[in-house]
Amino acid sequence: MKALLSIKEIFASLVNTFVFDGTPKVKPEQIVFLTMQGKIHRNGMFRYFDRDTLALVVDEERRPWFLIGFENQTGIDPDMDIRNLTYDATTWHWMMMKIRQTRKKIRCAKKSGREIHLEPDDLSYRIPCVTIVLHYGKKEWKPRTLAQSMPQNDCENLKRLSADRIVESVLDSLIQSEKTEPTKGGVVMAGAFEQYMNTVLEEKMEKEKKAWLLEKQRWDKEKRNRDEEIGEAVSTFVILAQRLMLEEGLSAQEACDRLLLKGKLREKIMKFLFH
């Protein structure tokens, strides 16, 4: 299959099928095959590996467009997702190295006054990197995702937290502000978070103020109710005390003793009896 994928017409057709949903966006002449060797450290030793097929796709003006690699699998490899991460990491490292080399090449040409001639794989900027696994086996490939490859691990807390909108709100406000009022020097996250937290603090203080006002209204109402109850009690005891003073000839002190009145309630009633 490696030999088959090394044919540009077939490689371009696969790219159009899997990347562009069958639309013929890439032509065979836009394929530039690359040889890239990576290495991993396993069991105390470095082991080297090669991509099955890797190519740089250039646009119609021969400028770097994206990198794409195909990996052939006849059997199911449960570690394929991790292998793909290793392949992509190697490709990104190669890209960083090529960008440094290209920039140095341009600087040297300008310094010496020579004409700048760049090859298709001379990268001046980052481009996307894609890895696609072609499975030729008869059984369905499982697991299909990285999360499914960890069945014993509870990943729910690592998934998108829909209830926590702090960072999303900050990013949304940053994007909106940059669209309407672009700032010099780019976006400053610290300032955005500070502004967001000030807004949150103001909203929290406003909520607490409203809650305090509602609580105060409830206290005032309860106080009025208590005052009314005390007023009714005072009126009742004053009438009873006056009746005892008239019918039995008791003094105000004796009438209050008879009614077992004490403390502040007794003082309030005595004021009315002396008048």
Coordinates of C-alpha atoms in Angstrom, one line a residue:
M1 CA 0.0 0.0 0.0
K2 CA 2.9 2.3 0.6
A3 CA 3.9 2.0 -3.1
L4 CA 0.3 2.6 -4.1
L5 CA 0.1 5.8 -2.0
S6 CA 3.3 7.0 -3.5
I7 CA 1.5 7.6 -6.8
K8 CA 0.5 11.3 -6.8
E9 CA -2.8 10.7 -8.6
I10 CA -4.0 8.2 -6.0
F11 CA -2.7 10.3 -3.1
A12 CA -4.5 13.5 -4.4
S13 CA -7.7 11.5 -4.9
L14 CA -7.5 10.3 -1.2
V15 CA -6.9 13.9 0.0
N16 CA -9.9 15.1 -2.0
T17 CA -12.1 12.2 -0.7
F18 CA -11.2 12.5 3.0
V19 CA -10.5 16.2 3.4
F20 CA -12.7 17.9 0.8
D21 CA -15.7 15.4 0.7
G22 CA -14.9 14.4 -2.8
T23 CA -14.5 17.9 -4.2
P24 CA -11.4 17.9 -6.6
K25 CA -9.5 20.6 -4.8
V26 CA -6.1 19.1 -5.0
K27 CA -4.4 18.1 -8.2
P28 CA -1.5 15.5 -8.5
E29 CA 1.0 18.2 -9.3
Q30 CA 0.3 19.9 -6.0
I31 CA 1.6 16.9 -4.0
V32 CA 5.2 17.1 -2.7
F33 CA 6.2 13.9 -1.0
L34 CA 8.4 14.2 2.1
T35 CA 10.6 11.8 4.0
M36 CA 10.5 12.4 7.7
Q37 CA 12.0 10.2 10.4
G38 CA 11.0 10.4 14.0
K39 CA 12.2 8.8 17.2
I40 CA 10.7 7.8 20.5
H41 CA 12.3 6.7 23.8
R42 CA 11.1 3.3 24.8
N43 CA 12.6 0.7 27.2
G44 CA 15.7 2.8 27.7
M45 CA 16.4 3.1 24.0
F46 CA 15.6 5.5 21.1
R47 CA 13.6 3.8 18.4
Y48 CA 13.3 5.4 15.0
F49 CA 10.1 5.3 12.9
D50 CA 9.0 6.5 9.5
R51 CA 5.6 7.8 8.3
D52 CA 3.9 5.4 5.9
T53 CA 3.2 8.3 3.5
L54 CA 3.6 12.0 4.1
A55 CA 3.3 14.9 1.7
L56 CA 3.2 18.6 1.5
V57 CA 0.2 20.0 -0.4
V58 CA 0.9 23.3 -2.1
D59 CA -1.6 25.7 -3.6
E60 CA -1.9 26.6 -7.3
E61 CA 0.8 29.2 -6.8
R62 CA 3.2 26.5 -5.3
R63 CA 2.9 28.0 -1.8
P64 CA 2.7 25.6 1.2
W65 CA -0.9 24.8 2.0
F66 CA -1.0 21.9 4.5
L67 CA 0.7 18.7 5.4
I68 CA -1.1 15.4 5.3
G69 CA 0.0 11.8 6.1
F70 CA -1.7 8.5 5.6
E71 CA -1.0 5.5 7.9
N72 CA -1.9 2.0 6.6
Q73 CA -3.4 -0.5 9.1
T74 CA -4.5 -4.1 8.3
G75 CA -5.1 -4.8 12.0
I76 CA -6.6 -2.8 14.9
D77 CA -4.0 -1.1 17.0
P78 CA -5.5 0.2 20.3
D79 CA -2.6 2.6 20.6
M80 CA -3.0 4.2 17.2
D81 CA -4.3 7.4 18.6
I82 CA -1.2 7.8 20.7
R83 CA 1.0 6.9 17.7
N84 CA -0.7 9.6 15.7
L85 CA 0.1 12.1 18.4
T86 CA 3.7 11.1 18.1
Y87 CA 3.6 11.4 14.3
D88 CA 2.0 14.8 14.4
A89 CA 4.5 16.0 17.1
T90 CA 7.4 15.0 14.8
T91 CA 5.8 16.8 11.9
W92 CA 5.3 20.0 13.9
H93 CA 8.9 19.8 15.1
W94 CA 10.1 19.4 11.5
M95 CA 7.9 22.4 10.5
M96 CA 9.4 24.6 13.3
M97 CA 12.9 23.7 12.1
K98 CA 12.1 24.4 8.5
I99 CA 10.6 27.8 9.4
R100 CA 13.9 28.8 11.2
Q101 CA 16.0 27.5 8.3
T102 CA 13.8 29.4 5.7
R103 CA 14.0 32.7 7.6
K104 CA 17.8 32.3 7.9
K105 CA 18.0 31.6 4.1
I106 CA 16.0 34.7 3.4
R107 CA 18.2 36.9 5.7
C108 CA 21.4 35.6 4.1
A109 CA 20.1 36.2 0.6
K110 CA 19.1 39.8 1.5
K111 CA 22.4 40.4 3.2
S112 CA 24.4 39.3 0.2
G113 CA 22.1 40.9 -2.3
R114 CA 21.3 37.5 -4.0
E115 CA 17.9 36.7 -5.4
I116 CA 15.7 34.8 -3.0
H117 CA 14.7 31.4 -4.4
L118 CA 12.4 29.2 -2.2
E119 CA 11.5 25.6 -2.7
P120 CA 8.0 24.4 -1.9
D121 CA 9.1 22.9 1.4
D122 CA 10.8 26.1 2.5
L123 CA 8.3 27.2 5.1
S124 CA 8.0 30.8 6.2
Y125 CA 4.9 30.2 8.3
R126 CA 3.0 27.5 10.1
I127 CA 0.5 25.3 8.1
P128 CA -2.1 22.7 9.2
C129 CA -1.0 19.1 9.8
V130 CA -3.3 16.2 9.3
T131 CA -2.9 12.4 9.9
I132 CA -5.5 9.9 8.5
V133 CA -5.4 6.2 9.2
L134 CA -6.5 3.8 6.4
H135 CA -7.9 0.6 8.0
Y136 CA -8.1 -2.3 5.6
G137 CA -9.3 -4.9 8.1
K138 CA -12.8 -6.5 8.2
K139 CA -13.6 -5.8 11.8
E140 CA -14.9 -2.4 13.0
W141 CA -12.1 -0.3 14.5
K142 CA -12.5 0.3 18.2
P143 CA -11.9 2.4 20.1
R144 CA -12.9 5.3 17.8
T145 CA -11.9 8.2 20.1
L146 CA -9.1 8.9 22.6
A147 CA -11.6 9.0 25.5
Q148 CA -13.0 5.5 24.5
S149 CA -9.4 4.1 24.8
M150 CA -9.5 4.8 28.6
P151 CA -12.6 2.9 29.7
Q152 CA -11.5 2.7 33.3
N153 CA -10.9 6.5 33.6
D154 CA -13.7 8.9 34.4
C155 CA -13.2 11.7 32.0
E156 CA -16.5 13.5 32.7
N157 CA -14.8 16.3 34.7
L158 CA -12.2 16.8 31.8
K159 CA -14.9 17.4 29.2
R160 CA -16.4 20.8 28.4
L161 CA -17.8 22.5 31.6
S162 CA -21.0 24.1 30.4
A163 CA -21.7 25.6 33.9
D164 CA -18.4 27.4 34.1
R165 CA -18.6 30.4 31.7
I166 CA -15.8 32.6 33.2
V167 CA -13.1 32.0 30.6
E168 CA -15.6 31.7 27.7
S169 CA -17.2 35.0 28.7
V170 CA -13.8 36.8 28.8
L171 CA -12.9 35.4 25.4
D172 CA -16.3 36.4 23.9
S173 CA -15.9 39.9 25.3
L174 CA -12.3 40.1 23.9
I175 CA -13.3 39.0 20.5
Q176 CA -16.3 41.4 20.4
S177 CA -14.2 44.3 21.6
E178 CA -11.5 43.6 19.0
K179 CA -14.1 43.6 16.3
T180 CA -15.6 46.9 17.3
E181 CA -12.6 48.7 18.8
P182 CA -9.3 47.1 17.8
T183 CA -6.6 47.9 20.4
K184 CA -2.9 48.6 19.7
G185 CA -0.5 45.9 20.9
G186 CA -3.1 43.1 20.8
V187 CA -5.4 41.6 23.4
V188 CA -4.4 41.7 27.0
M189 CA -5.9 38.8 29.0
A190 CA -5.1 40.3 32.4
G191 CA -7.0 43.4 31.7
A192 CA -9.9 41.5 30.3
F193 CA -10.1 39.3 33.3
E194 CA -9.9 42.3 35.6
Q195 CA -12.7 44.0 33.7
Y196 CA -14.7 40.8 33.8
M197 CA -14.2 40.3 37.6
N198 CA -15.1 43.9 38.2
T199 CA -18.3 43.4 36.4
V200 CA -19.0 40.2 38.3
L201 CA -18.2 42.0 41.6
E202 CA -20.6 44.8 40.7
E203 CA -23.3 42.4 39.8
K204 CA -22.7 40.5 43.1
M205 CA -22.8 43.6 45.1
E206 CA -26.0 44.7 43.4
K207 CA -27.6 41.3 44.2
E208 CA -26.4 41.5 47.8
K209 CA -27.8 45.0 48.1
K210 CA -31.2 43.9 46.7
A211 CA -31.2 40.9 49.1
W212 CA -30.3 43.2 52.0
L213 CA -33.2 45.6 51.2
L214 CA -35.6 42.7 51.0
E215 CA -34.4 41.4 54.4
K216 CA -34.6 44.9 55.9
Q217 CA -38.2 45.2 54.7
R218 CA -39.0 41.9 56.3
W219 CA -37.4 43.1 59.6
D220 CA -39.3 46.3 59.5
K221 CA -42.5 44.5 58.9
E222 CA -41.8 42.1 61.8
K223 CA -40.9 45.1 64.1
R224 CA -44.2 46.8 63.2
N225 CA -46.1 43.7 63.9
R226 CA -44.3 43.3 67.3
D227 CA -44.9 46.9 68.2
E228 CA -48.6 46.5 67.3
E229 CA -48.8 43.4 69.5
I230 CA -47.1 45.1 72.4
G231 CA -49.4 48.1 72.0
E232 CA -52.4 45.9 72.2
A233 CA -51.0 44.1 75.2
V234 CA -50.3 47.4 77.0
S235 CA -53.8 48.6 76.3
T236 CA -55.3 45.4 77.6
F237 CA -53.3 45.5 80.9
V238 CA -54.0 49.2 81.4
I239 CA -57.7 48.5 81.2
L240 CA -57.5 45.6 83.6
A241 CA -55.3 47.5 86.1
Q242 CA -57.7 50.5 86.0
R243 CA -60.6 48.2 86.7
L244 CA -58.9 46.7 89.7
M245 CA -58.1 50.2 91.0
L246 CA -61.7 51.3 90.7
E247 CA -63.5 48.2 91.8
E248 CA -61.1 47.1 94.6
G249 CA -59.5 50.4 95.5
L250 CA -56.0 49.2 94.8
S251 CA -53.1 51.5 94.0
A252 CA -51.3 51.3 90.7
Q253 CA -48.5 49.3 92.3
E254 CA -50.9 46.9 93.8
A255 CA -52.9 46.5 90.6
C256 CA -49.7 45.7 88.7
D257 CA -48.6 43.2 91.4
R258 CA -52.1 41.5 91.1
L259 CA -51.6 41.2 87.3
L260 CA -48.0 39.9 87.8
L261 CA -46.6 42.6 85.6
K262 CA -42.8 43.0 85.6
G263 CA -40.0 44.7 83.8
K264 CA -40.5 47.1 80.9
L265 CA -44.1 46.1 80.3
R266 CA -44.8 47.1 84.0
E267 CA -43.0 50.4 83.4
K268 CA -45.1 51.2 80.3
I269 CA -48.4 50.4 82.0
M270 CA -47.5 52.4 85.1
K271 CA -47.0 55.5 83.0
F272 CA -50.6 55.3 81.8
L273 CA -52.0 54.5 85.3
F274 CA -50.3 57.6 86.8
H275 CA -51.8 59.8 84.1

